[in-house]
Coordinates of C-alpha atoms in Angstrom, one line a residue:
Chain A
M167 CA -42.4 23.0 28.8
T168 CA -44.2 26.6 27.9
G169 CA -40.9 28.2 28.0
L170 CA -39.3 26.9 25.2
Q171 CA -40.9 29.3 22.5
W172 CA -40.6 32.7 23.4
D173 CA -43.6 34.8 23.6
W174 CA -44.6 37.9 23.2
T175 CA -47.9 37.9 25.1
M176 CA -45.7 37.5 27.9
V177 CA -43.5 40.3 27.2
W178 CA -46.7 42.3 27.1
E179 CA -48.4 40.9 30.4
S180 CA -45.1 41.4 32.7
L181 CA -43.8 44.8 31.2
P182 CA -45.9 47.2 33.1
D183 CA -45.5 45.8 36.4
L184 CA -41.3 46.0 35.6
L185 CA -41.8 49.1 34.7
I186 CA -43.9 50.7 37.2
K187 CA -41.4 48.6 39.8
F188 CA -38.5 50.1 37.5
V189 CA -39.7 54.4 38.5
E190 CA -40.9 53.5 42.0
V191 CA -37.8 51.5 43.2
T192 CA -35.1 51.2 40.8
L193 CA -34.8 55.0 39.3
L194 CA -35.5 56.5 43.0
V195 CA -33.0 54.9 44.8
T196 CA -30.5 55.3 41.8
I197 CA -31.3 59.5 41.8
L198 CA -31.4 59.4 45.8
G199 CA -28.5 57.7 45.9
S200 CA -26.4 59.5 43.6
I201 CA -27.2 62.7 45.9
I202 CA -26.0 61.1 48.7
A203 CA -22.9 59.2 46.8
A204 CA -21.8 63.0 45.5
V205 CA -22.1 65.1 48.3
L206 CA -21.0 62.6 50.8
G207 CA -18.4 61.8 48.4
L208 CA -17.3 65.7 48.3
I209 CA -17.1 65.6 52.1
I210 CA -14.8 62.9 52.2
A211 CA -12.1 63.9 49.5
V212 CA -12.3 67.3 50.9
A213 CA -11.8 65.6 54.7
R214 CA -8.7 63.4 53.4
R215 CA -7.0 66.9 51.9
S216 CA -7.7 68.8 54.6
A217 CA -8.2 67.2 58.4
P218 CA -4.9 66.7 60.4
R219 CA -3.1 63.2 59.4
P220 CA -4.4 60.7 61.6
I221 CA -7.7 61.8 61.3
A222 CA -7.3 61.3 57.5
A223 CA -5.4 57.6 58.0
V224 CA -8.3 56.2 60.0
L225 CA -11.1 58.1 56.7
T226 CA -8.6 56.6 54.3
F227 CA -8.8 53.0 55.5
V228 CA -12.5 53.1 56.3
V229 CA -13.1 54.1 52.4
N230 CA -11.0 51.4 51.3
F231 CA -13.0 49.1 53.3
I232 CA -16.0 50.0 52.5
R233 CA -15.1 50.2 48.7
M234 CA -13.2 46.4 49.2
T235 CA -16.5 44.8 50.6
P236 CA -19.3 43.6 49.2
I237 CA -22.4 45.9 49.3
V238 CA -24.8 42.7 48.7
V239 CA -23.0 41.8 52.5
Q240 CA -23.2 45.7 53.9
L241 CA -27.3 46.1 52.8
L242 CA -27.7 42.8 54.7
F243 CA -25.8 44.2 57.5
A244 CA -27.4 47.3 57.7
Y245 CA -30.7 45.5 57.2
Y246 CA -30.4 43.5 60.1
L247 CA -28.9 45.9 62.3
F248 CA -32.4 48.9 62.0
L249 CA -34.9 46.2 61.6
D250 CA -37.5 48.6 61.6
L251 CA -36.4 51.1 59.1
D252 CA -37.6 50.4 55.7
P253 CA -35.5 48.2 52.9
V254 CA -35.6 51.0 50.2
T255 CA -34.7 53.6 52.5
I256 CA -31.7 51.6 54.1
G257 CA -30.8 50.9 50.3
V258 CA -30.5 54.4 49.4
I259 CA -28.0 54.8 52.2
I260 CA -26.3 51.8 51.9
F261 CA -25.9 53.1 48.0
G262 CA -24.8 56.0 48.8
I263 CA -22.1 55.4 51.4
H264 CA -20.8 52.5 49.2
Y265 CA -20.4 55.5 46.1
A266 CA -19.7 58.3 48.0
T267 CA -16.4 56.3 48.3
Y268 CA -15.8 55.7 45.0
M269 CA -16.8 59.1 44.2
A270 CA -14.7 60.4 46.8
E271 CA -11.4 59.2 44.6
V272 CA -12.8 61.3 41.4
Y273 CA -13.2 64.2 43.5
R274 CA -9.6 63.3 44.7
A275 CA -8.1 63.6 40.9
G276 CA -10.1 66.7 39.7
I277 CA -8.9 68.3 43.2
E278 CA -5.3 67.1 42.3
A279 CA -5.6 68.9 39.0
V280 CA -6.2 71.9 40.6
P281 CA -3.1 74.1 39.6
D282 CA -1.0 74.7 42.8
G283 CA -1.1 78.2 41.7
Q284 CA -4.6 78.2 42.3
W285 CA -3.8 77.8 45.4
E286 CA -1.0 80.3 46.0
A287 CA -2.6 82.8 44.5
T288 CA -5.6 82.0 47.5
T289 CA -3.0 82.6 49.6
A290 CA -2.0 85.7 48.5
L291 CA -4.8 87.1 47.9
S292 CA -5.5 86.1 51.9
M293 CA -9.0 84.3 51.4
S294 CA -10.0 82.2 53.8
R295 CA -9.7 78.1 53.8
G296 CA -13.0 78.2 53.6
R297 CA -13.4 80.6 51.0
T298 CA -11.1 78.7 49.2
W299 CA -12.2 75.0 48.8
T300 CA -15.5 76.8 47.8
A301 CA -15.2 79.5 45.7
V302 CA -11.7 78.3 43.6
V303 CA -10.2 75.1 44.2
I304 CA -14.0 73.0 43.7
P305 CA -15.7 74.3 41.3
Q306 CA -12.3 74.4 38.8
A307 CA -11.7 70.2 40.3
L308 CA -15.8 70.2 39.8
R309 CA -15.4 70.2 35.9
S310 CA -13.3 67.7 34.6
T311 CA -15.4 64.9 37.1
I312 CA -19.1 65.2 36.4
P313 CA -18.4 62.4 33.7
A314 CA -16.9 59.8 35.6
L315 CA -19.2 60.2 38.5
G316 CA -22.1 60.1 36.1
N317 CA -20.1 56.5 35.5
Y318 CA -20.6 54.9 39.1
V319 CA -23.8 56.9 38.6
I320 CA -25.0 54.0 35.8
S321 CA -22.9 51.5 37.8
M322 CA -24.9 52.6 40.5
F323 CA -28.3 51.2 38.2
K324 CA -26.9 48.2 37.5
D325 CA -25.9 47.1 41.1
T326 CA -29.9 48.2 42.1
P327 CA -31.4 44.4 41.5
F328 CA -28.6 43.8 44.9
L329 CA -31.4 45.0 46.8
I330 CA -33.6 41.6 46.3
A331 CA -31.0 40.5 49.6
I332 CA -33.3 42.5 51.7
T333 CA -36.8 41.8 50.2
V334 CA -36.5 44.7 48.5
T335 CA -39.5 44.2 45.6
E336 CA -37.2 46.4 42.5
M337 CA -37.7 45.3 38.8
V338 CA -35.4 42.4 38.8
R339 CA -37.4 40.7 41.8
A340 CA -41.2 41.4 39.9
A341 CA -39.6 39.5 37.1
L342 CA -39.2 36.5 38.8
V343 CA -42.5 36.7 40.7
F344 CA -44.0 37.0 37.0
G345 CA -41.8 34.2 35.9
G346 CA -42.6 31.9 38.9
N347 CA -46.5 32.7 38.8
H348 CA -46.3 32.5 34.9
F349 CA -44.2 29.4 34.8
T350 CA -41.9 30.6 32.4
Y351 CA -38.9 33.1 33.1
I352 CA -37.5 33.5 29.6
E353 CA -39.5 36.9 28.7
A354 CA -39.7 38.6 32.2
I355 CA -36.3 38.3 32.9
T356 CA -35.0 39.0 29.3
T357 CA -37.6 42.6 29.7
A358 CA -35.5 43.1 32.9
G359 CA -32.4 43.2 31.1
V360 CA -33.3 44.9 28.1
I361 CA -35.2 48.0 29.8
F362 CA -31.6 47.9 31.7
L363 CA -29.6 47.6 28.7
I364 CA -32.5 50.5 26.9
A365 CA -31.9 53.0 30.0
S366 CA -27.7 52.8 30.1
Y367 CA -26.4 52.4 27.1
P368 CA -27.3 55.7 25.5
T369 CA -26.4 57.4 28.7
S370 CA -23.2 55.8 28.7
L371 CA -23.1 57.2 25.5
L372 CA -23.5 60.6 26.6
I373 CA -21.4 60.8 29.4
G374 CA -18.1 59.7 26.7
R375 CA -19.0 62.2 24.7
L376 CA -19.6 64.7 27.1
E377 CA -16.2 63.1 28.7
K378 CA -14.5 64.4 25.0
R379 CA -15.8 67.1 24.9
L380 CA -14.6 68.7 28.5
A381 CA -11.0 67.0 27.6
F382 CA -10.6 69.0 24.5
S383 CA -12.0 72.5 25.9
N384 CA -10.1 72.3 29.0
Chain B
M141 CA -18.6 38.2 73.3
G142 CA -17.5 35.0 74.3
D143 CA -20.6 33.4 73.4
N144 CA -19.9 34.8 69.9
I145 CA -16.7 32.9 69.9
A146 CA -18.5 30.2 70.3
A147 CA -21.0 30.3 67.7
L148 CA -18.1 30.8 65.5
I149 CA -16.1 28.4 66.5
G150 CA -18.9 26.3 65.6
A151 CA -19.9 27.7 62.7
L152 CA -16.3 27.4 61.9
P153 CA -16.9 24.2 58.9
L154 CA -19.2 26.6 57.2
V155 CA -17.6 29.6 57.5
G156 CA -14.5 27.9 55.5
E157 CA -16.8 25.9 52.8
G158 CA -18.2 29.2 52.7
V159 CA -15.2 30.6 52.1
L160 CA -13.7 28.3 49.7
V161 CA -16.7 28.8 47.6
T162 CA -16.3 32.2 47.0
I163 CA -13.2 31.6 46.7
Q164 CA -13.5 29.1 43.5
L165 CA -15.6 31.2 42.5
T166 CA -13.4 34.6 42.4
I167 CA -10.4 32.8 40.4
G168 CA -12.9 30.8 38.2
G169 CA -14.4 34.2 37.6
A170 CA -11.6 35.8 37.2
L171 CA -9.6 33.5 34.7
L172 CA -13.0 33.6 32.4
A173 CA -12.4 37.2 32.5
L174 CA -9.5 37.4 31.8
V175 CA -9.9 35.2 28.8
I176 CA -12.9 37.3 27.8
S177 CA -11.3 40.4 27.9
I178 CA -8.6 39.9 26.0
G179 CA -10.3 37.9 22.8
L180 CA -13.0 40.5 22.8
G181 CA -10.3 43.3 23.9
L182 CA -8.5 42.5 20.7
L183 CA -11.4 41.3 18.2
A184 CA -12.8 45.1 19.4
R185 CA -9.6 46.4 17.4
F186 CA -10.3 44.9 13.9
T187 CA -10.5 47.0 10.7
N188 CA -12.9 43.7 9.5
V189 CA -16.8 46.0 10.6
V190 CA -18.4 42.5 11.0
L191 CA -15.4 41.1 13.7
R192 CA -15.6 44.6 15.6
G193 CA -19.1 45.1 15.4
T194 CA -19.5 41.8 17.2
A195 CA -17.5 42.1 20.3
R196 CA -18.9 45.6 20.3
V197 CA -22.5 44.1 20.7
I198 CA -20.9 41.7 22.8
I199 CA -18.9 44.4 25.1
E200 CA -22.2 46.6 25.5
F201 CA -24.8 43.9 26.1
F202 CA -23.2 42.3 28.9
R203 CA -21.7 46.0 30.5
G204 CA -25.2 47.8 30.2
T205 CA -27.1 44.5 31.5
S206 CA -26.6 44.6 34.9
L207 CA -24.7 41.4 36.6
V208 CA -28.2 40.0 38.5
V209 CA -29.9 39.4 35.3
Q210 CA -27.6 37.5 33.8
L211 CA -27.1 35.5 36.6
F212 CA -31.0 35.1 36.7
W213 CA -30.5 34.5 33.3
F214 CA -28.5 31.7 33.1
F215 CA -30.2 29.7 36.1
Y216 CA -34.0 30.5 35.1
V217 CA -34.0 30.8 31.5
M218 CA -31.7 28.4 30.5
P219 CA -32.8 25.4 32.3
Q220 CA -36.1 26.2 30.5
L221 CA -34.6 26.1 27.1
G222 CA -33.3 22.7 27.7
I223 CA -29.5 23.8 29.5
E224 CA -29.1 22.5 33.0
L225 CA -26.0 24.0 34.3
P226 CA -24.1 23.1 37.7
A227 CA -25.5 26.8 39.9
M228 CA -21.4 26.7 40.2
F229 CA -20.7 26.4 36.7
V230 CA -23.8 29.3 36.2
G231 CA -21.8 31.7 39.0
I232 CA -18.6 31.0 37.0
L233 CA -19.9 31.9 33.5
A234 CA -22.4 35.1 34.8
L235 CA -19.5 36.7 36.5
G236 CA -17.1 35.9 33.9
L237 CA -19.1 37.4 31.0
N238 CA -19.7 40.4 33.1
Y239 CA -16.3 41.3 33.6
G240 CA -14.8 40.6 31.0
A241 CA -16.6 42.8 29.0
Y242 CA -15.3 45.2 31.6
G243 CA -11.9 44.0 31.0
A244 CA -12.6 43.8 27.4
E245 CA -12.5 48.2 27.3
V246 CA -9.3 48.0 30.0
V247 CA -7.4 45.6 27.4
R248 CA -8.5 47.5 24.1
G249 CA -7.8 51.1 25.4
S250 CA -4.2 49.9 27.2
I251 CA -2.8 48.6 24.0
N252 CA -4.9 51.9 22.5
S253 CA -2.4 53.4 24.3
V254 CA 1.1 51.6 23.7
P255 CA 3.1 54.3 21.4
S256 CA 2.6 54.4 17.5
G257 CA 6.6 54.6 17.4
Q258 CA 6.6 50.9 18.9
W259 CA 4.4 49.5 15.9
E260 CA 6.4 51.7 13.2
A261 CA 9.4 49.4 14.5
T262 CA 7.5 46.5 14.5
T263 CA 7.3 47.0 11.0
A264 CA 10.5 48.1 10.2
L265 CA 11.5 44.8 12.1
S266 CA 9.0 43.6 9.4
L267 CA 8.1 41.2 12.5
S268 CA 4.8 39.0 11.7
R269 CA 1.2 40.2 13.2
S270 CA 1.0 37.7 15.6
Q271 CA 4.7 38.0 16.9
R272 CA 4.3 42.1 16.8
M273 CA 1.3 41.4 19.1
W274 CA 2.9 39.1 21.5
R275 CA 6.7 40.1 21.6
I276 CA 6.1 43.5 21.5
I277 CA 2.4 45.4 21.8
F278 CA 1.4 42.5 24.2
P279 CA 3.9 42.8 27.4
Q280 CA 3.9 46.8 26.9
A281 CA -0.2 47.0 27.8
W282 CA -0.4 44.4 30.0
A283 CA 1.4 46.3 32.4
L284 CA -0.5 49.4 32.0
M285 CA -4.1 46.9 32.5
I286 CA -2.9 45.7 35.3
P287 CA -4.2 48.3 38.0
S288 CA -7.0 48.7 36.1
L289 CA -7.9 45.0 36.0
T290 CA -7.1 45.1 39.9
N291 CA -10.3 47.3 40.6
L292 CA -12.2 44.9 38.3
L293 CA -10.8 41.5 39.7
I294 CA -12.0 43.4 43.4
Q295 CA -15.3 44.1 41.6
L296 CA -15.7 40.7 40.6
L297 CA -15.0 39.5 44.4
K298 CA -17.8 41.6 45.8
G299 CA -19.9 40.6 43.1
T300 CA -20.0 37.0 44.1
A301 CA -21.8 38.0 47.4
I302 CA -25.1 37.2 45.1
V303 CA -24.3 33.7 44.6
S304 CA -27.2 32.6 47.3
F305 CA -29.4 33.6 45.6
I306 CA -28.8 31.1 43.2
T307 CA -28.7 28.0 45.9
L308 CA -24.6 28.5 45.7
T309 CA -23.3 28.1 49.9
D310 CA -20.7 31.0 49.5
L311 CA -19.6 33.7 52.7
T312 CA -22.2 35.5 52.8
Y313 CA -24.6 32.4 52.8
A314 CA -22.1 31.4 55.7
T315 CA -22.5 34.3 57.3
D316 CA -26.4 34.5 57.4
K317 CA -26.3 31.2 59.2
L318 CA -23.8 32.6 61.9
R319 CA -25.6 35.5 62.1
N320 CA -28.7 32.8 63.7
S321 CA -26.2 31.5 65.9
S322 CA -24.4 35.0 67.6
D323 CA -25.4 38.5 66.9
T324 CA -26.0 40.9 63.1
F325 CA -22.3 43.2 64.2
F326 CA -20.5 39.8 65.3
A327 CA -21.7 37.6 62.2
Y328 CA -21.0 40.7 59.6
G329 CA -18.3 42.1 61.1
V330 CA -16.0 38.9 60.8
S331 CA -17.4 38.3 57.3
L332 CA -16.6 41.7 55.9
I333 CA -13.3 41.0 57.7
I334 CA -13.0 38.4 55.6
Y335 CA -13.8 39.9 52.1
F336 CA -11.6 42.9 52.9
L337 CA -9.0 40.0 53.7
I338 CA -9.1 38.1 50.2
A339 CA -9.9 41.7 48.7
Y340 CA -6.3 42.8 50.2
V341 CA -4.2 39.7 49.3
L342 CA -5.7 39.8 45.8
T343 CA -4.4 43.0 46.0
L344 CA -1.0 42.0 47.1
V345 CA -1.1 39.3 44.4
M346 CA -1.9 41.9 41.6
N347 CA 0.8 44.5 42.7
A348 CA 3.3 41.7 41.8
L349 CA 2.0 41.2 38.9
E350 CA 2.8 44.9 37.9
V351 CA 6.5 45.0 39.6
Q352 CA 7.1 41.9 37.0
A353 CA 5.6 43.2 34.7
K354 CA 7.3 46.3 34.4
H355 CA 10.9 44.6 35.6
K356 CA 10.4 42.6 32.1
L357 CA 9.8 45.5 30.2
G358 CA 13.0 46.9 31.6
R359 CA 11.1 49.5 34.1
G360 CA 11.5 49.4 37.5
E361 CA 13.3 46.6 40.2
S362 CA 12.5 43.0 40.1
L363 CA 9.9 41.3 42.4
K364 CA 12.5 39.7 44.2
E365 CA 14.4 42.9 44.5
A366 CA 11.1 44.7 45.8
L367 CA 10.5 42.3 48.9
S368 CA 13.8 41.7 49.6
F369 CA 15.5 43.7 52.4
R370 CA 18.6 45.2 50.8
T371 CA 19.5 48.5 50.6
P372 CA 17.3 50.5 47.6
R373 CA 19.6 51.1 44.2
S374 CA 20.4 54.6 44.2
A375 CA 19.0 56.4 40.2
D376 CA 22.2 55.4 38.3
G377 CA 22.3 51.9 39.2
K378 CA 25.1 51.2 42.1
A379 CA 24.2 50.1 44.9
G380 CA 24.2 51.6 48.4
I381 CA 24.8 55.0 49.4
S382 CA 26.9 58.0 47.8

């Protein structure tokens, strides 16, 4: 039993490996996945509002289906369907699609918060529908959505260890491998958890502050 | 397709067992999460800095460190500390603590949004501390918190899919076995539909709870009325049209 005591040398030994994986996989997937989710989410939100009713209904069902089923199963599904694709790429795409369904709800609320008068004004000015969205509605809707989107980014960040299911060596898997090689899991797994905490907690504090500021100035 | 159906029928006992494990984890995790949510949520409202600080540290710790890390920590590290726990217990513990920490924020927020007049009224009636909370404030906060708790419950159900990492034979594990005897699209299609159905049933149950909670506060119809086919009551409370 080497693991009964906390051994700092194990922390320092595992740290470089964990940090490399943190940057190479965890951060990379979070950033790319967030970009896909933010863009796709906006497309879904606008489509649900402006598409013909049957198409919007189908879209709503698909979005709910994705939201209500586990991301791990979705990752595995895509992994086995596209075996020749790189697992990290699959991770980015699935995280992007999964979180797009959440972000679409955030955008929806933001779009609904834009006063009706704004729509009426664009009609009075005989603006095209496309210009109404891009020049009037979306800029106003986006402002109030930023904090909520940020929370989903943090949530995605904490979900990245699910990539273990599709054989990606991200930070937590690296910690498990280290633990297996050194016959002690305490330090490496705890260090991985602390890295998550150090990265996510200040970010969520910042988002909370942003939320208050945007709420007050509205 | 015929082969797939045959494979599904062959794998039915395993799939059934998997569904059972998934449901056990969901219900066990949800009950633990509910207890932790209410406990930490109430604790986080105390004026005593030590009590409030303890609650905040626990909440931020479990919200901030990722469910998978917590699951692995309980599964791999606890035995090294001499505490051997069954995998099912570890799964419920990790799910309950993680989602309980998120739930605590929901409970705290909902209690804070009960109108201050209600608090003043309890003081005017000179109710005791616990009477105030459990008879006046909490029932109102409960109705407010159910929609958010429903979201968390669905998150928790989805979170159970990672327990196959710690040797539990849940629905995700059964799906992987089914994939060996049928094609991928079929196996995962079936699995996703089952997860969706469980989530749908949970949502319906939670919606029913919300109707009931609101009815108890004198807002909205009772669950029995909501589910019946009778003519809906008009706004002034008289039955029927006119």
